[in-house]
Amino acid sequence: MKYRPLGNTGLKVSEVSFGTWAIGGAWGKTNDEESLKGLQVAMDNGVNFFDTADVYGDGHSEELLAKATKGKEDEIHIATKFCRQGDLHSEENYSYETVRSYCEASLKRLNREAIDLYQIHCPPTEVLRNGQVFDVLDRLQKEGKVRHYGVSVETVEEGLICLEHSNVKSLQVIFNMFRQKPLEELLPKAKENGVGILVRLPLASGLLTGKFTESHTFEKEDHRSFNENGEAFNVGETFAGLGFKKGVELSNQLTWIAEGRDSMAKAALRWILDQEEVSCVIPGFKTVKQIQENLESMNVKSFTAEEQQKIRDFYNENVKQFIRGPY
């Protein structure tokens, strides 16, 4: 395993880490026994960082992480998120009393004394502009409930707003071959400010695995079934905002990336790891096999400068005009 600094927090995190949205719910049926095995395999291979949220399975993914990391609290870093249990646009949702209650509930489920990285979970832009929530997080940090804090954002604009606050130590962003906008300004500025970058949805909800055809259907509990057009939450969280059929069409034009890299999925993760500003990539998983395959992305060959430019041109010419929603 290779480790990278999480900004200037002093933490070093495994460059391939894992998100736990899928094992909590909203990605179809789950199996706790398989999920726990997957977490163990990840840790056995040197993974020391996991990302979760209080709304993933109504806290279930936090509880799974507590079981998997029991006795390893000093070795395994956990990032969790808050704010989506309440009214996202209510000022009360970001008050000290409310955020403290979210924090303490997560700590109880995680069975930890402090949260390594506490993240605001894709709040409205106006909440970030207002900035009062950062004062609340400063207070929780002083109380020892939170070691570091960051923000999971939907857009580059939101990320740049967060960088104006010196205690924001990480940004979690949607970034993949179909969502390259962060490369232009956000990633360089984050590096300049000593802010870590966590990359979520690196495979564009599975599109960049190349395994789907246009006729594929998803289980009704899977957000890829019920949020394709942003019906439940930000459209960019599903298929990078492209829509399924368009995404499949575009992924079929990228099959060449797998040449010499074993699979499209490994290649897509390798491309993200090739960006020096990235602290770690956090693909999701539901099986041990997916853990193992994602870890192998560290060992496939990097993209050449010419290949990087080809991917950049493909995005500019064929992809970005089809992305829906602000990003």
Tab-separated table of C-alpha atoms in Angstrom:
chain	number	residue	atom	x	y	z
A	1	MET	CA	0.000	0.000	0.000
A	2	LYS	CA	1.102	3.540	-0.720
A	3	TYR	CA	0.112	6.404	1.544
A	4	ARG	CA	-0.396	10.075	0.830
A	5	PRO	CA	-0.737	13.078	3.144
A	6	LEU	CA	-4.276	14.237	3.810
A	7	GLY	CA	-3.463	17.882	3.230
A	8	ASN	CA	-1.629	19.338	6.206
A	9	THR	CA	-3.552	17.328	8.845
A	10	GLY	CA	-0.530	15.176	9.611
A	11	LEU	CA	-2.541	12.076	8.648
A	12	LYS	CA	-1.283	9.762	5.932
A	13	VAL	CA	-4.028	7.804	4.227
A	14	SER	CA	-3.990	4.833	1.897
A	15	GLU	CA	-4.173	6.156	-1.658
A	16	VAL	CA	-6.905	3.634	-2.394
A	17	SER	CA	-9.389	3.817	0.448
A	18	PHE	CA	-13.085	2.980	0.470
A	19	GLY	CA	-16.468	4.623	0.788
A	20	THR	CA	-19.316	2.840	2.544
A	21	TRP	CA	-22.445	4.246	0.911
A	22	ALA	CA	-23.051	0.990	-0.951
A	23	ILE	CA	-22.840	-1.255	2.118
A	24	GLY	CA	-25.126	1.055	4.066
A	25	GLY	CA	-27.851	1.100	1.440
A	26	ALA	CA	-29.183	2.875	-1.679
A	27	TRP	CA	-27.162	0.655	-4.029
A	28	GLY	CA	-29.462	-2.353	-3.943
A	29	LYS	CA	-29.430	-5.303	-1.575
A	30	THR	CA	-26.567	-5.656	0.873
A	31	ASN	CA	-25.062	-8.478	2.914
A	32	ASP	CA	-23.499	-7.491	6.240
A	33	GLU	CA	-21.329	-10.592	6.434
A	34	GLU	CA	-19.848	-9.884	3.008
A	35	SER	CA	-19.462	-6.201	3.874
A	36	LEU	CA	-17.497	-7.013	7.023
A	37	LYS	CA	-15.309	-9.460	5.115
A	38	GLY	CA	-14.624	-6.766	2.551
A	39	LEU	CA	-13.622	-4.262	5.221
A	40	GLN	CA	-11.277	-6.834	6.758
A	41	VAL	CA	-9.658	-7.643	3.418
A	42	ALA	CA	-9.145	-3.933	2.805
A	43	MET	CA	-7.441	-3.476	6.184
A	44	ASP	CA	-5.343	-6.621	5.674
A	45	ASN	CA	-4.053	-4.964	2.501
A	46	GLY	CA	-3.061	-1.763	4.269
A	47	VAL	CA	-6.171	0.371	3.823
A	48	ASN	CA	-6.313	2.742	6.794
A	49	PHE	CA	-9.086	5.150	5.821
A	50	PHE	CA	-12.831	4.740	5.290
A	51	ASP	CA	-15.487	7.289	4.452
A	52	THR	CA	-19.065	7.058	5.684
A	53	ALA	CA	-22.052	9.247	6.634
A	54	ASP	CA	-24.817	9.237	9.204
A	55	VAL	CA	-27.434	8.762	6.483
A	56	TYR	CA	-25.839	5.704	4.855
A	57	GLY	CA	-28.411	3.108	5.853
A	58	ASP	CA	-29.560	5.447	8.646
A	59	GLY	CA	-26.227	4.957	10.384
A	60	HIS	CA	-25.804	1.293	9.495
A	61	SER	CA	-22.507	1.785	7.661
A	62	GLU	CA	-21.104	3.575	10.720
A	63	GLU	CA	-22.100	0.584	12.868
A	64	LEU	CA	-20.413	-1.812	10.434
A	65	LEU	CA	-17.226	0.233	10.593
A	66	ALA	CA	-17.338	0.133	14.380
A	67	LYS	CA	-17.450	-3.675	14.279
A	68	ALA	CA	-14.725	-3.955	11.655
A	69	THR	CA	-12.291	-1.548	13.306
A	70	LYS	CA	-12.797	-2.512	16.962
A	71	GLY	CA	-9.421	-2.427	18.695
A	72	LYS	CA	-7.859	-0.615	15.723
A	73	GLU	CA	-9.187	2.860	16.454
A	74	ASP	CA	-5.680	4.348	16.527
A	75	GLU	CA	-4.679	2.719	13.241
A	76	ILE	CA	-7.785	3.094	11.086
A	77	HIS	CA	-9.011	6.606	10.299
A	78	ILE	CA	-12.721	7.193	9.755
A	79	ALA	CA	-14.358	10.145	8.054
A	80	THR	CA	-18.073	10.624	8.481
A	81	LYS	CA	-20.537	13.299	7.414
A	82	PHE	CA	-23.557	15.178	8.718
A	83	CYS	CA	-26.451	17.555	7.888
A	84	ARG	CA	-28.607	15.483	5.549
A	85	GLN	CA	-30.770	14.082	8.340
A	86	GLY	CA	-32.422	17.475	8.733
A	87	ASP	CA	-33.739	20.329	6.616
A	88	LEU	CA	-30.742	21.297	4.490
A	89	HIS	CA	-31.934	24.891	4.118
A	90	SER	CA	-32.783	25.498	7.788
A	91	GLU	CA	-30.364	27.605	9.814
A	92	GLU	CA	-31.209	25.433	12.830
A	93	ASN	CA	-29.783	22.384	11.022
A	94	TYR	CA	-26.309	23.928	11.301
A	95	SER	CA	-26.572	25.275	14.841
A	96	TYR	CA	-24.156	24.148	17.528
A	97	GLU	CA	-26.836	22.150	19.341
A	98	THR	CA	-27.970	20.296	16.221
A	99	VAL	CA	-24.508	19.573	14.832
A	100	ARG	CA	-23.321	18.430	18.254
A	101	SER	CA	-26.259	16.001	18.408
A	102	TYR	CA	-25.370	14.648	14.950
A	103	CYS	CA	-21.736	14.324	16.011
A	104	GLU	CA	-22.487	12.544	19.273
A	105	ALA	CA	-24.859	10.118	17.536
A	106	SER	CA	-22.147	9.246	14.995
A	107	LEU	CA	-19.582	8.818	17.754
A	108	LYS	CA	-21.912	6.423	19.538
A	109	ARG	CA	-22.482	4.337	16.398
A	110	LEU	CA	-18.766	4.374	15.571
A	111	ASN	CA	-17.892	3.580	19.192
A	112	ARG	CA	-15.161	6.231	19.144
A	113	GLU	CA	-14.165	9.132	21.332
A	114	ALA	CA	-13.413	11.478	18.420
A	115	ILE	CA	-14.120	11.622	14.698
A	116	ASP	CA	-10.908	11.772	12.660
A	117	LEU	CA	-12.504	13.793	9.863
A	118	TYR	CA	-15.995	15.302	10.172
A	119	GLN	CA	-17.462	16.549	6.912
A	120	ILE	CA	-20.448	18.713	6.052
A	121	HIS	CA	-22.438	16.528	3.690
A	122	CYS	CA	-23.149	18.412	0.476
A	123	PRO	CA	-24.911	21.419	2.033
A	124	PRO	CA	-26.530	24.192	-0.023
A	125	THR	CA	-24.108	26.783	-1.353
A	126	GLU	CA	-25.665	29.509	0.791
A	127	VAL	CA	-24.774	27.592	3.970
A	128	LEU	CA	-21.125	27.602	2.955
A	129	ARG	CA	-21.247	31.288	2.026
A	130	ASN	CA	-22.792	32.111	5.398
A	131	GLY	CA	-19.956	30.279	7.123
A	132	GLN	CA	-21.483	29.936	10.590
A	133	VAL	CA	-21.253	26.156	10.425
A	134	PHE	CA	-17.465	26.458	10.361
A	135	ASP	CA	-17.574	28.255	13.717
A	136	VAL	CA	-19.634	25.355	15.067
A	137	LEU	CA	-17.052	22.854	13.816
A	138	ASP	CA	-14.253	24.916	15.354
A	139	ARG	CA	-16.059	24.619	18.681
A	140	LEU	CA	-16.508	20.842	18.382
A	141	GLN	CA	-12.837	20.546	17.472
A	142	LYS	CA	-11.819	22.468	20.601
A	143	GLU	CA	-14.030	20.131	22.638
A	144	GLY	CA	-12.152	17.128	21.259
A	145	LYS	CA	-15.108	15.530	19.516
A	146	VAL	CA	-13.630	16.237	16.068
A	147	ARG	CA	-9.936	16.026	15.123
A	148	HIS	CA	-10.214	17.631	11.685
A	149	TYR	CA	-13.068	18.761	9.485
A	150	GLY	CA	-13.823	19.158	5.811
A	151	VAL	CA	-16.651	19.457	3.319
A	152	SER	CA	-18.183	17.172	0.732
A	153	VAL	CA	-19.138	19.483	-2.131
A	154	GLU	CA	-21.168	19.216	-5.319
A	155	THR	CA	-19.517	22.004	-7.325
A	156	VAL	CA	-16.162	23.650	-7.935
A	157	GLU	CA	-17.651	26.950	-6.740
A	158	GLU	CA	-18.520	25.399	-3.386
A	159	GLY	CA	-15.041	23.971	-3.066
A	160	LEU	CA	-13.472	27.365	-3.669
A	161	ILE	CA	-15.725	28.932	-1.017
A	162	CYS	CA	-14.557	26.308	1.489
A	163	LEU	CA	-10.917	27.064	0.742
A	164	GLU	CA	-11.480	30.546	2.158
A	165	HIS	CA	-11.780	28.959	5.625
A	166	SER	CA	-8.353	28.034	6.956
A	167	ASN	CA	-9.541	25.207	9.214
A	168	VAL	CA	-11.161	23.293	6.351
A	169	LYS	CA	-8.661	20.467	5.897
A	170	SER	CA	-10.263	18.401	3.159
A	171	LEU	CA	-12.632	18.554	0.231
A	172	GLN	CA	-14.535	15.556	-1.005
A	173	VAL	CA	-15.308	15.972	-4.694
A	174	ILE	CA	-16.901	14.128	-7.591
A	175	PHE	CA	-13.971	13.614	-9.929
A	176	ASN	CA	-13.486	11.084	-12.702
A	177	MET	CA	-12.922	10.906	-16.449
A	178	PHE	CA	-16.473	12.190	-16.959
A	179	ARG	CA	-16.125	15.012	-14.382
A	180	GLN	CA	-12.805	16.743	-15.005
A	181	LYS	CA	-13.665	20.340	-14.115
A	182	PRO	CA	-11.866	20.211	-10.712
A	183	LEU	CA	-8.565	19.871	-12.594
A	184	GLU	CA	-8.730	23.447	-13.849
A	185	GLU	CA	-8.670	25.446	-10.611
A	186	LEU	CA	-9.930	23.575	-7.569
A	187	LEU	CA	-7.297	20.834	-7.279
A	188	PRO	CA	-4.291	23.153	-7.758
A	189	LYS	CA	-5.666	25.686	-5.266
A	190	ALA	CA	-6.427	22.983	-2.709
A	191	LYS	CA	-2.858	21.731	-2.942
A	192	GLU	CA	-1.566	25.279	-2.557
A	193	ASN	CA	-3.664	25.674	0.601
A	194	GLY	CA	-2.626	22.340	2.082
A	195	VAL	CA	-6.120	20.886	1.754
A	196	GLY	CA	-6.586	17.173	1.100
A	197	ILE	CA	-8.691	15.885	-1.795
A	198	LEU	CA	-10.928	12.831	-1.367
A	199	VAL	CA	-12.356	11.573	-4.653
A	200	ARG	CA	-15.823	10.056	-4.550
A	201	LEU	CA	-17.741	8.398	-7.395
A	202	PRO	CA	-14.470	7.687	-9.228
A	203	LEU	CA	-16.218	5.204	-11.514
A	204	ALA	CA	-19.218	7.439	-12.274
A	205	SER	CA	-21.686	5.093	-10.550
A	206	GLY	CA	-20.175	2.138	-12.399
A	207	LEU	CA	-20.223	3.595	-15.912
A	208	LEU	CA	-16.419	3.560	-16.070
A	209	THR	CA	-16.290	-0.164	-15.391
A	210	GLY	CA	-17.572	-0.684	-18.937
A	211	LYS	CA	-19.846	-3.498	-17.753
A	212	PHE	CA	-23.224	-1.942	-18.564
A	213	THR	CA	-25.321	-2.039	-21.718
A	214	GLU	CA	-28.151	0.414	-22.393
A	215	SER	CA	-30.705	-2.289	-21.538
A	216	HIS	CA	-29.372	-2.823	-18.006
A	217	THR	CA	-31.847	-2.272	-15.161
A	218	PHE	CA	-31.132	-1.533	-11.496
A	219	GLU	CA	-32.917	-2.672	-8.354
A	220	LYS	CA	-35.574	-0.263	-7.133
A	221	GLU	CA	-33.594	0.361	-3.902
A	222	ASP	CA	-30.579	1.451	-5.971
A	223	HIS	CA	-30.141	5.212	-6.439
A	224	ARG	CA	-29.145	4.505	-10.037
A	225	SER	CA	-32.789	3.552	-10.502
A	226	PHE	CA	-34.470	6.342	-8.549
A	227	ASN	CA	-32.106	9.314	-8.929
A	228	GLU	CA	-30.977	9.204	-12.551
A	229	ASN	CA	-32.480	12.644	-13.161
A	230	GLY	CA	-31.925	14.096	-9.687
A	231	GLU	CA	-35.301	13.065	-8.303
A	232	ALA	CA	-33.977	12.394	-4.770
A	233	PHE	CA	-30.739	14.416	-4.527
A	234	ASN	CA	-28.167	16.157	-6.710
A	235	VAL	CA	-28.216	14.710	-10.215
A	236	GLY	CA	-24.407	14.703	-10.320
A	237	GLU	CA	-24.293	11.973	-7.672
A	238	THR	CA	-25.675	9.482	-10.192
A	239	PHE	CA	-23.842	8.674	-13.444
A	240	ALA	CA	-21.834	11.929	-13.076
A	241	GLY	CA	-24.967	13.788	-14.162
A	242	LEU	CA	-24.853	12.320	-17.660
A	243	GLY	CA	-27.879	10.070	-17.562
A	244	PHE	CA	-27.504	6.324	-18.002
A	245	LYS	CA	-27.833	5.842	-21.761
A	246	LYS	CA	-25.539	8.737	-22.607
A	247	GLY	CA	-23.070	7.472	-20.016
A	248	VAL	CA	-23.017	3.986	-21.515
A	249	GLU	CA	-22.535	5.460	-24.992
A	250	LEU	CA	-19.569	7.533	-23.801
A	251	SER	CA	-18.015	4.710	-21.766
A	252	ASN	CA	-18.018	2.560	-24.892
A	253	GLN	CA	-15.785	5.169	-26.489
A	254	LEU	CA	-13.264	4.861	-23.653
A	255	THR	CA	-12.616	1.120	-23.753
A	256	TRP	CA	-9.076	1.804	-24.985
A	257	ILE	CA	-7.999	2.897	-21.494
A	258	ALA	CA	-8.047	-0.756	-20.393
A	259	GLU	CA	-5.283	-1.707	-22.827
A	260	GLY	CA	-2.341	-2.872	-20.741
A	261	ARG	CA	-4.244	-2.051	-17.533
A	262	ASP	CA	-6.402	-5.168	-17.203
A	263	SER	CA	-9.792	-3.415	-16.955
A	264	MET	CA	-11.549	-0.110	-17.461
A	265	ALA	CA	-12.236	0.191	-13.743
A	266	LYS	CA	-8.585	-0.180	-12.780
A	267	ALA	CA	-7.592	2.251	-15.508
A	268	ALA	CA	-10.168	4.828	-14.388
A	269	LEU	CA	-8.895	4.669	-10.811
A	270	ARG	CA	-5.273	4.831	-12.001
A	271	TRP	CA	-6.051	8.022	-13.949
A	272	ILE	CA	-7.293	9.671	-10.748
A	273	LEU	CA	-4.266	8.489	-8.780
A	274	ASP	CA	-2.050	10.005	-11.457
A	275	GLN	CA	-3.239	13.456	-10.320
A	276	GLU	CA	-0.754	14.567	-7.668
A	277	GLU	CA	-3.280	16.724	-5.787
A	278	VAL	CA	-5.401	13.701	-4.881
A	279	SER	CA	-4.999	12.357	-1.326
A	280	CYS	CA	-7.019	9.230	-1.938
A	281	VAL	CA	-9.741	7.737	-4.055
A	282	ILE	CA	-12.734	6.220	-2.239
A	283	PRO	CA	-14.631	3.795	-4.478
A	284	GLY	CA	-17.558	1.970	-2.983
A	285	PHE	CA	-17.892	-1.795	-2.695
A	286	LYS	CA	-20.367	-4.519	-1.877
A	287	THR	CA	-18.154	-7.601	-2.237
A	288	VAL	CA	-14.685	-8.812	-1.340
A	289	LYS	CA	-13.962	-9.179	-5.054
A	290	GLN	CA	-14.651	-5.484	-5.634
A	291	ILE	CA	-12.250	-4.583	-2.822
A	292	GLN	CA	-9.532	-6.712	-4.360
A	293	GLU	CA	-10.056	-5.409	-7.880
A	294	ASN	CA	-10.039	-1.770	-6.801
A	295	LEU	CA	-6.821	-2.276	-4.829
A	296	GLU	CA	-5.140	-3.650	-7.944
A	297	SER	CA	-5.538	-0.247	-9.609
A	298	MET	CA	-2.463	0.924	-7.695
A	299	ASN	CA	-0.285	-1.486	-9.624
A	300	VAL	CA	-1.366	-0.824	-13.212
A	301	LYS	CA	0.690	1.485	-15.384
A	302	SER	CA	0.194	5.236	-15.237
A	303	PHE	CA	-1.119	7.219	-18.187
A	304	THR	CA	1.393	8.917	-20.450
A	305	ALA	CA	1.215	12.651	-21.140
A	306	GLU	CA	-0.212	11.870	-24.570
A	307	GLU	CA	-2.899	9.623	-23.105
A	308	GLN	CA	-3.732	12.247	-20.482
A	309	GLN	CA	-4.257	14.798	-23.243
A	310	LYS	CA	-6.410	12.364	-25.223
A	311	ILE	CA	-8.670	11.885	-22.178
A	312	ARG	CA	-8.801	15.635	-21.605
A	313	ASP	CA	-9.771	16.269	-25.237
A	314	PHE	CA	-12.426	13.549	-25.059
A	315	TYR	CA	-13.976	15.221	-22.038
A	316	ASN	CA	-13.967	18.689	-23.607
A	317	GLU	CA	-15.295	17.580	-26.983
A	318	ASN	CA	-17.670	14.744	-26.119
A	319	VAL	CA	-18.662	14.804	-22.449
A	320	LYS	CA	-19.000	18.104	-20.647
A	321	GLN	CA	-21.870	19.507	-22.742
A	322	PHE	CA	-24.039	16.583	-21.586
A	323	ILE	CA	-23.451	16.962	-17.823
A	324	ARG	CA	-26.640	18.143	-16.107
A	325	GLY	CA	-26.869	20.262	-12.994
A	326	PRO	CA	-24.303	22.662	-11.535
A	327	TYR	CA	-20.832	21.211	-11.133
